[in-house]
CSV table of C-alpha atoms and ligand atoms in Angstrom, one decimal:
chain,number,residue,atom,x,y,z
A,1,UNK,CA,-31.7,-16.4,81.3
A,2,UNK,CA,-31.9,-12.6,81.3
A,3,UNK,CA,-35.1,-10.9,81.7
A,4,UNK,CA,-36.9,-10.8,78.2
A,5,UNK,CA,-37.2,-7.2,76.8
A,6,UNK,CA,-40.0,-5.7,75.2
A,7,UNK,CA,-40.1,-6.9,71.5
A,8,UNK,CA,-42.2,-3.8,70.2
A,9,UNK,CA,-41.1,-1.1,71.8
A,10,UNK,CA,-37.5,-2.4,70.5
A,11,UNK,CA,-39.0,-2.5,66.5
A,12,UNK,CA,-40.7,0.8,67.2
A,13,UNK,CA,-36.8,2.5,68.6
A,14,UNK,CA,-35.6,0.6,65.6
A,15,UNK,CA,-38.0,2.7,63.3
A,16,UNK,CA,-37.8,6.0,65.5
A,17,UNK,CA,-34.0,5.9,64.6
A,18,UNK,CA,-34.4,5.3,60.5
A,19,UNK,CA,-36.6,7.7,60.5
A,20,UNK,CA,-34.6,10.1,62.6
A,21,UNK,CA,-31.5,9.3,60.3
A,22,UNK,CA,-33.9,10.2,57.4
A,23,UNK,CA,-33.9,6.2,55.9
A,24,UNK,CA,-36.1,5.3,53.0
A,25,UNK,CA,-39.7,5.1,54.3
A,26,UNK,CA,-40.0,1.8,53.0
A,27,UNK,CA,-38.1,0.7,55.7
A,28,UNK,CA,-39.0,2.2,58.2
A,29,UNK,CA,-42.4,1.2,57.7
A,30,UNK,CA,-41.4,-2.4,57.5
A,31,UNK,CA,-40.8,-2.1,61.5
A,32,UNK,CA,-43.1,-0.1,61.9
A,33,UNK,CA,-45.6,-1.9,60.5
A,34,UNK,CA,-44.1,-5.6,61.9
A,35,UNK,CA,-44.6,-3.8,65.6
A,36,UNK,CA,-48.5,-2.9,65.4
A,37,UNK,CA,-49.2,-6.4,63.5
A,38,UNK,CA,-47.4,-8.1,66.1
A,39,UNK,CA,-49.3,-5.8,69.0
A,40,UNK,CA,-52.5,-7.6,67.8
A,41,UNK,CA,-51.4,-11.2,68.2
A,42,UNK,CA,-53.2,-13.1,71.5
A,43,UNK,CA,-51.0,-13.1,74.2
A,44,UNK,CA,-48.6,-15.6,74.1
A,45,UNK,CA,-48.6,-16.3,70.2
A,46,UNK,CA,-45.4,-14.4,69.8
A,47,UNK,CA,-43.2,-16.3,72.4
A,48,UNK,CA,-44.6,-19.5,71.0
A,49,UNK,CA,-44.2,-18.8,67.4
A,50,UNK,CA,-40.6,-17.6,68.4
A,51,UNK,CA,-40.2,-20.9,70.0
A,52,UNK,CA,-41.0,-22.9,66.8
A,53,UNK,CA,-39.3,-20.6,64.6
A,54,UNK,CA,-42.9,-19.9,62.8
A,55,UNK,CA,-43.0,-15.7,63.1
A,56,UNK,CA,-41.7,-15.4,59.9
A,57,UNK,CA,-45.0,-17.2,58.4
A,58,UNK,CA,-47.2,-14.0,59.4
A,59,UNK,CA,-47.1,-11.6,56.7
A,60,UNK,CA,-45.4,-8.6,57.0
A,61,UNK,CA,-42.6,-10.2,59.5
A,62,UNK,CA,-39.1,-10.4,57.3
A,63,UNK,CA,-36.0,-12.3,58.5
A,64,UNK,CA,-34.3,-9.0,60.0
A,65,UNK,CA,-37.7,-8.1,62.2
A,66,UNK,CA,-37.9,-11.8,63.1
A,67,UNK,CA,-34.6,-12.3,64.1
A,68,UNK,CA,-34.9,-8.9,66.4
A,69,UNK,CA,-38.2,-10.5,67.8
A,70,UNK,CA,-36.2,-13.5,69.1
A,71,UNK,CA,-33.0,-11.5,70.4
A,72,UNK,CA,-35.4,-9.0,72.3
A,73,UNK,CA,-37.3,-12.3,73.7
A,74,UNK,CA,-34.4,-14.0,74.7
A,75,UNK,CA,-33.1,-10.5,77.0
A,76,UNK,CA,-30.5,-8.7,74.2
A,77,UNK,CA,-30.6,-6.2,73.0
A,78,UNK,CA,-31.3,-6.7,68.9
A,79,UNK,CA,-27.9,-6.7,67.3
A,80,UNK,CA,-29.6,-4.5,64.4
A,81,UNK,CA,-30.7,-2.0,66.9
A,82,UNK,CA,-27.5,-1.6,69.0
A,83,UNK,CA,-25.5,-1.1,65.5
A,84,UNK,CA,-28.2,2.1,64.9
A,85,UNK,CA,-27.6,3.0,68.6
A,86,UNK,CA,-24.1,3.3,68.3
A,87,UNK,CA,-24.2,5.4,65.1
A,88,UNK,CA,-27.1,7.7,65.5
A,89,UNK,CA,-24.9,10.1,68.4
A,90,UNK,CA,-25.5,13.6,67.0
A,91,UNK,CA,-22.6,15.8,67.8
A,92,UNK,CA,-24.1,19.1,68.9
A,93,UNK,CA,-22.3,21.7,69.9
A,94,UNK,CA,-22.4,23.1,73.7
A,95,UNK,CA,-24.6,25.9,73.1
A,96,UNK,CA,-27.0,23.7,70.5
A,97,UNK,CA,-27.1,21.0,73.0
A,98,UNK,CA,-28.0,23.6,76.2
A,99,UNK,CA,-30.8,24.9,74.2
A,100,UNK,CA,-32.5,21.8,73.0
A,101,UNK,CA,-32.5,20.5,76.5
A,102,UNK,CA,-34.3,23.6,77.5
A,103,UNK,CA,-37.4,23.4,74.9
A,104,UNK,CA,-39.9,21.4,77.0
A,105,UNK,CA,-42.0,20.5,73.5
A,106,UNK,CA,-42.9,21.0,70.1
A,107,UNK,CA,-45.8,23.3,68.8
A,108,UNK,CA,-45.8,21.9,64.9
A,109,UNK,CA,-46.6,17.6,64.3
A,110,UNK,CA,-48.7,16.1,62.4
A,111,UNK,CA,-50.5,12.6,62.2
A,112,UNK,CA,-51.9,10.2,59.9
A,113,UNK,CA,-55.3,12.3,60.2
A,114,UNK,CA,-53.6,14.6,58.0
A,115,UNK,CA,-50.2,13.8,56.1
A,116,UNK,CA,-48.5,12.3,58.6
A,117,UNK,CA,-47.6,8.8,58.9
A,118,UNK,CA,-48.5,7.7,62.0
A,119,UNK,CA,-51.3,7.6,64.7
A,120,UNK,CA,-51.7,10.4,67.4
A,121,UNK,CA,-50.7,8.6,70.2
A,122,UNK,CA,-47.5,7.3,68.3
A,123,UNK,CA,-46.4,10.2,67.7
A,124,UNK,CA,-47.6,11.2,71.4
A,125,UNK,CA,-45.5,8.3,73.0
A,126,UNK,CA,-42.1,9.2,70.8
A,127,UNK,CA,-42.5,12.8,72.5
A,128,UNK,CA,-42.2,11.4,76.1
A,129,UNK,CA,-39.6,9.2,75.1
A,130,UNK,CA,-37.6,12.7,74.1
A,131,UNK,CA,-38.4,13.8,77.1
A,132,UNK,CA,-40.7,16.4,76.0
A,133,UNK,CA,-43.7,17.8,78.4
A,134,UNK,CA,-46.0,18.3,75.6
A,135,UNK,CA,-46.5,18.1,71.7
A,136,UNK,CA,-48.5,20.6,69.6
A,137,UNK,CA,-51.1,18.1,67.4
A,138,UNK,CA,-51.3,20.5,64.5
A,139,UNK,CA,-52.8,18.7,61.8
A,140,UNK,CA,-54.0,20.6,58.6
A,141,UNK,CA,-57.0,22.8,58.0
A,142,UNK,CA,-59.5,21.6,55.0
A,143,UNK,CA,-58.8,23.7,52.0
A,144,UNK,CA,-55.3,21.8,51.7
A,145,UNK,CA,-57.2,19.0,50.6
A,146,UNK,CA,-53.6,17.5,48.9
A,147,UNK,CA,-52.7,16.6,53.2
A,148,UNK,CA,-56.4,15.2,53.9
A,149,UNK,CA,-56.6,18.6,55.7
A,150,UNK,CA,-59.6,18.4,58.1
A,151,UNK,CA,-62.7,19.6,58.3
A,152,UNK,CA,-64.6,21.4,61.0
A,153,UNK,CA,-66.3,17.8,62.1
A,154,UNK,CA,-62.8,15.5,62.0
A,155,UNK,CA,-61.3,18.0,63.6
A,156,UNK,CA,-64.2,17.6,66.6
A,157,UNK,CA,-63.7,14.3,66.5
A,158,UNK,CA,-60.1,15.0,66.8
A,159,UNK,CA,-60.4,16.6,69.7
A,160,UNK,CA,-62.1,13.6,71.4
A,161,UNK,CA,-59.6,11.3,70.9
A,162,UNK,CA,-57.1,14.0,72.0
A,163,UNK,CA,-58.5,13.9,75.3
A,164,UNK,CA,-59.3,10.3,75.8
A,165,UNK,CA,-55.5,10.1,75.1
A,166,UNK,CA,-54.5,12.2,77.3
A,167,UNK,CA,-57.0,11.2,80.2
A,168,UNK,CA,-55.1,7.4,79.5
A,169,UNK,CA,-51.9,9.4,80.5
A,170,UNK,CA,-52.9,11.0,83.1
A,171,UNK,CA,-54.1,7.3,84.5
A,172,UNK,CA,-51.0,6.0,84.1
A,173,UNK,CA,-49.4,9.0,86.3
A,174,UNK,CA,-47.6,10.1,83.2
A,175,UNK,CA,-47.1,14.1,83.1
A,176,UNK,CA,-46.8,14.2,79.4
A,177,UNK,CA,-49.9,16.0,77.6
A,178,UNK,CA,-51.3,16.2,73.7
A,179,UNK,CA,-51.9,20.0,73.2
A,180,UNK,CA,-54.4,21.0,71.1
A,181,UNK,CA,-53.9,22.7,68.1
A,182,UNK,CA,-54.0,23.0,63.5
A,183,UNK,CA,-51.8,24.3,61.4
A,184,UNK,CA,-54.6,26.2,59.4
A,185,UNK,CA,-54.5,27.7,56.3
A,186,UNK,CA,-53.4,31.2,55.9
A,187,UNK,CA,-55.8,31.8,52.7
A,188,UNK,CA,-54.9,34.6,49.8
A,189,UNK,CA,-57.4,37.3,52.2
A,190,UNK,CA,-55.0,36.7,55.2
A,191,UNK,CA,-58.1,34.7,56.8
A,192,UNK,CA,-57.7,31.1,58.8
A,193,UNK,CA,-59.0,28.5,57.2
A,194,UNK,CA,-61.3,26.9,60.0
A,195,UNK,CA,-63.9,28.3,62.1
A,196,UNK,CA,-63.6,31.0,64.6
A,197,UNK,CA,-65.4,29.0,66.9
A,198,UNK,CA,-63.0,25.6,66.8
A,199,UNK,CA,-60.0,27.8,66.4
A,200,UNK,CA,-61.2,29.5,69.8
A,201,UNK,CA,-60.9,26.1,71.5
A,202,UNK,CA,-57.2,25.0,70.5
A,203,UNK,CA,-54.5,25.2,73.3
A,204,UNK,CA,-52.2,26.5,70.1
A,205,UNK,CA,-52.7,27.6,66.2
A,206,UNK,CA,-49.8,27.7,64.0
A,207,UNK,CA,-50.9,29.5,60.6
A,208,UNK,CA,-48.7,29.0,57.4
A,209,UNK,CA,-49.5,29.8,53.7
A,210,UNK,CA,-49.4,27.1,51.5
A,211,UNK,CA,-50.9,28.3,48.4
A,212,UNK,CA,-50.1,31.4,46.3
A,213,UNK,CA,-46.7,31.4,47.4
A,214,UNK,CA,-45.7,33.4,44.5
A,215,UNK,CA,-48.5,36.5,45.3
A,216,UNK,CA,-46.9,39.9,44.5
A,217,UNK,CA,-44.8,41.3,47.7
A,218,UNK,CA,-47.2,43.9,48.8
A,219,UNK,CA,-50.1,41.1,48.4
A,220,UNK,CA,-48.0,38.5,50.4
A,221,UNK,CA,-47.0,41.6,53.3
A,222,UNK,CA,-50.8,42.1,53.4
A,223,UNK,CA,-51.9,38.5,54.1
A,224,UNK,CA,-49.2,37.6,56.8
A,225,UNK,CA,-49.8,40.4,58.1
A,226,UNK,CA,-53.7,40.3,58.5
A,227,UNK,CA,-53.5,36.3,59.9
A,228,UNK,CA,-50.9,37.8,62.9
A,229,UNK,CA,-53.5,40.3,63.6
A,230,UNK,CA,-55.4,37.5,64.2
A,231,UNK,CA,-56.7,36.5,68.0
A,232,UNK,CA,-56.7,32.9,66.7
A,233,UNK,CA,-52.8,32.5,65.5
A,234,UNK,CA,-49.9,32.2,67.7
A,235,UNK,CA,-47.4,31.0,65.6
A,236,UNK,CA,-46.4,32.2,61.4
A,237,UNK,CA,-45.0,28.6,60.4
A,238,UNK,CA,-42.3,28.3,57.5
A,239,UNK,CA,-42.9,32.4,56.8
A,240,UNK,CA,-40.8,31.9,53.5
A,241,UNK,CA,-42.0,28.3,52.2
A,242,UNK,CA,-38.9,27.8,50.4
A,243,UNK,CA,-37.6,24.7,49.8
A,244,UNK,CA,-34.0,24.2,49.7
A,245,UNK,CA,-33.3,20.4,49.2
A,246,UNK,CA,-35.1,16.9,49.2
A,247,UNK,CA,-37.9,15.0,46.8
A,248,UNK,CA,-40.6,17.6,46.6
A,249,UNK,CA,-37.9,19.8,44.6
A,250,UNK,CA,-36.4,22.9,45.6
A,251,UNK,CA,-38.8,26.2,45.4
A,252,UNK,CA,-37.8,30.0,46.3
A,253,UNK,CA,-38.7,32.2,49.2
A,254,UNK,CA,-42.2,34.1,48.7
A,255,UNK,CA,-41.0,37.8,48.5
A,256,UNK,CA,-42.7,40.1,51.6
A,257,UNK,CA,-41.5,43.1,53.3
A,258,UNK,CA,-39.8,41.1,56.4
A,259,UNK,CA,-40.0,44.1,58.2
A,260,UNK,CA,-43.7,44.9,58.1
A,261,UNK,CA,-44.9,41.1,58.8
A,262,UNK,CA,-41.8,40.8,61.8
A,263,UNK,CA,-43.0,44.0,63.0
A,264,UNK,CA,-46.9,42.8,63.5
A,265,UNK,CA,-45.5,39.4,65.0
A,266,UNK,CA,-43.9,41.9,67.8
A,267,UNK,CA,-47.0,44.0,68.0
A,268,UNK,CA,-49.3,41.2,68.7
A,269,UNK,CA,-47.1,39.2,70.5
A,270,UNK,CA,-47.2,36.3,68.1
A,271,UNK,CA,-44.1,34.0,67.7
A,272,UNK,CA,-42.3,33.3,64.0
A,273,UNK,CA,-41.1,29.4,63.6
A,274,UNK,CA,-38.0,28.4,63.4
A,275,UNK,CA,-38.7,25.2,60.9
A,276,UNK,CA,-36.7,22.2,61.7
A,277,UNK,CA,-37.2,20.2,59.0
A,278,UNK,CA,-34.4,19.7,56.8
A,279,UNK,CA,-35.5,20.9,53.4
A,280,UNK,CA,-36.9,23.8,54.8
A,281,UNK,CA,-34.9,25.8,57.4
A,282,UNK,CA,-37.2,28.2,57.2
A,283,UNK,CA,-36.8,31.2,57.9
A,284,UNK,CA,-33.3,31.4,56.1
A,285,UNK,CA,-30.9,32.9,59.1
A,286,UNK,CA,-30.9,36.2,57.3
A,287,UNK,CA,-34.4,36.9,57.8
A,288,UNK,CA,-34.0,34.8,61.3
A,289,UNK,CA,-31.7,37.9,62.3
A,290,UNK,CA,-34.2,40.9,61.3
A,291,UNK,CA,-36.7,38.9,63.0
A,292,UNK,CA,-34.3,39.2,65.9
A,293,UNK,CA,-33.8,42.5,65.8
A,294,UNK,CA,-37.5,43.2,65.6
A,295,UNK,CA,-38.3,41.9,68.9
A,296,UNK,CA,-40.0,38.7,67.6
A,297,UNK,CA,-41.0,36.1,69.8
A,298,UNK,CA,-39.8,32.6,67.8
A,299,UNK,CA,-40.8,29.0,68.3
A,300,UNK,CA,-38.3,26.1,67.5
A,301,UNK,CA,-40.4,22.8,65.5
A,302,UNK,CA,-39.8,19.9,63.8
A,303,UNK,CA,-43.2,19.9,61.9
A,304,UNK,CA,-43.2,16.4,61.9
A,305,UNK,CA,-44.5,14.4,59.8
A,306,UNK,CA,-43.3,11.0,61.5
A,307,UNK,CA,-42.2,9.8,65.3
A,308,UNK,CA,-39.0,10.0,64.4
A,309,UNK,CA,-39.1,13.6,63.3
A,310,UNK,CA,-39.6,15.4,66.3
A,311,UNK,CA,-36.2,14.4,66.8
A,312,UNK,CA,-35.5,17.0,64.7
A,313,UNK,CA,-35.2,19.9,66.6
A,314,UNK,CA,-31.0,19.9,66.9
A,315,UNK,CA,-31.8,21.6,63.4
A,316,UNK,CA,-33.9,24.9,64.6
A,317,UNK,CA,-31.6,25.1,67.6
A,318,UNK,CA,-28.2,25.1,65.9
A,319,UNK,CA,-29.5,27.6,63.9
A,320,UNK,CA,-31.0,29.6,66.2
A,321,UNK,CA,-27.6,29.6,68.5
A,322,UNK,CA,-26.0,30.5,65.2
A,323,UNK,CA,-28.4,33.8,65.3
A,324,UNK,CA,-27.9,35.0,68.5
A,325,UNK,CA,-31.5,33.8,69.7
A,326,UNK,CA,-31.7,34.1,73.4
A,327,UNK,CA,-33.9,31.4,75.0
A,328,UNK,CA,-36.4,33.4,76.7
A,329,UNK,CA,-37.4,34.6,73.4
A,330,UNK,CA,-38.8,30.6,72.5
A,331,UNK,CA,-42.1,30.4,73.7
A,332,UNK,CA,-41.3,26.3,73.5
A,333,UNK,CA,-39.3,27.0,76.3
A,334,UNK,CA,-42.2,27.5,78.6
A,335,UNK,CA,-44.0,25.0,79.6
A,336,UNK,CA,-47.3,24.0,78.8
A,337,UNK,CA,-49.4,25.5,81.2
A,338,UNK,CA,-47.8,29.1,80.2
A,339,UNK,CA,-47.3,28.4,76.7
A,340,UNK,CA,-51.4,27.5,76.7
A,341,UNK,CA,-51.9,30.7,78.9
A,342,UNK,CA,-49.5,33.0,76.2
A,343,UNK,CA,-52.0,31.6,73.3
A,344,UNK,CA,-55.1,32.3,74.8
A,345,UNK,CA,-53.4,36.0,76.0
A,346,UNK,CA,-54.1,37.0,72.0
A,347,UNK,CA,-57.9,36.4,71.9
A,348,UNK,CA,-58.0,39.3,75.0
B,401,ZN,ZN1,-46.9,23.6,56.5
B,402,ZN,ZN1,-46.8,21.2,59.0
């Protein structure tokens, strides 16, 4: 008999690729879901429940998870996965595919202590698998209370488990690291929503407005442009907020003077994000272009919001070949130890 393969890692590839493929959450979560149930059973329950043909019995176990349970016991590889295998091949183009394989991680992700919708170190283990050297934990700041943003006290604790994480990597000899960081609140005074002090500690702080978005031009120039003066912020996130497809609705670009805001990213050496995610593609590529031809510094993220996600990047990279981006301009290109170093450069 071949050698048995590892049942949950197989569910949790099988919900990596629906989400990935952008499947109905529903589903995904099924596996999901099946995988950490199944992750709590006593050792040896599984085998034997396979064995009498009883896994189905647990809740939360349907025919399709069952049936992959058994085929991954028995040394296959689960029919169901190797049909989502076969068809999940992304066909990048040459340029597309040489810059993705140089980004070495991904400064924007969230986790279920925010909006997202799974645990840190799920998210943590699906950006090894990649092959990433690092992710960018950047859950939300407290005033966007809509996400469970967190406070200055979650966000401690946060931090904790961050490093107890990444101490249980380290033991294992994996290279792989959680990098601090928040997406934080660009409020309507261009201020960060979080303390100065907590800020001063993250590896990375991406800041993005999320409320207002319709402020007057000259009001809107005025904010982004006070948060990139900011030691704390390395990275403008979705500078537009537009929304150009998907189930929250479609919403227009807040109006600013591109020029000004791109200008102060250059000036203080902060980088603009290049959004992956599919309903934003943010900034649109004309904007991507002046931001360009400023001398901006740009980082390419998925912003995450689930494992499968942060397989996202193809997105910011087409679009940034498209543009003319040149690679040394990505700060994710660097790896951690000098992307960590270029972030702390801006509170000197
Ligand atoms: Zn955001
Ligand atoms: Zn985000």
């Amino acid at each position: 008999m071949a050698n048995p393969r590892d049942p949950l890692a197989d569910l949790r590839r099988i919900a990596f690729l629906l989400e990935r493929a952008h499947e109905a959450t529903y589903r995904v979560r099924a596996f999901r879901g099946a995988a950490a149930k199944l992750a709590k059973l006593p050792d040896g329950e599984l085998e034997a429940r396979v064995k009498a043909g009883t896994l189905r019995e647990l809740p939360g176990v349907g025919d399709v998870t069952a049936r992959c349970v058994a085929e991954s016991l028995a040394g296959e590889e689960p029919v169901y996965l190797r049909r989502l295998e076969a068809t999940a091949g992304q066909d990048l183009d040459e340029a597309t595919a040489a810059l993705l394989n140089a980004l070495k991680g991904d400064c924007h992700a969230h986790s279920d202590w925010s909006d997202g919708g799974s645990p840190i170190d799920e998210m943590a283990m699906a950006a090894a698998q990649i092959g990433h050297e690092y992710l960018v934990l950047t859950d939300h700041s407290p005033r966007l209370t809509v996400a469970r943003g967190l406070s200055a006290e979650r966000l401690e604790e946060q931090l904790a488990v961050v490093a107890e994480i990444n101490a249980g990597f380290e033991g294992i000899g994996m290279s792989f690291r959680i990098l601090t960081g928040i997406e934080v609140d660009i409020l309507a005074d261009g201020s960060l929503d979080q303390t100065d002090e907590l800020l001063g500690r993250l590896d990375v702080v991406v800041g993005s407005v999320h409320s207002n978005l319709k402020d007057e031009p000259d009001v809107m120039t005025r904010r982004m442009v006070t948060a990139l003066a900011n030691p704390h912020l390395d990275i403008l996130g979705h500078c537009t907020g537009r929304l150009i497809t998907g189930g929250r609705g479609t919403r227009p670009e807040s109006r600013f003077d591109a020029e000004q805001v791109f200008r102060a990213a250059v000036e203080h050496d902060k980088a603009i994000e290049i959004n992956s995610r599919p309903e934003r593609l943010d900034p649109p590529k004309r904007l991507l272009r002046v931001a360009l031809e400023a001398g901006c510094r740009f980082s390419i993220d998925t912003d995450a919001h689930a494992p499968g996600q942060l397989d996202w990047l193809s997105n910011g990279c087409s679009r940034a070949v498209a543009c003319g981006v040149p690679a040394d301009r990505i700060v994710n290109t660097m790896g951690g130890k000098d992307l960590v170093a270029w972030a702390a450069s801006h509170g000197q």
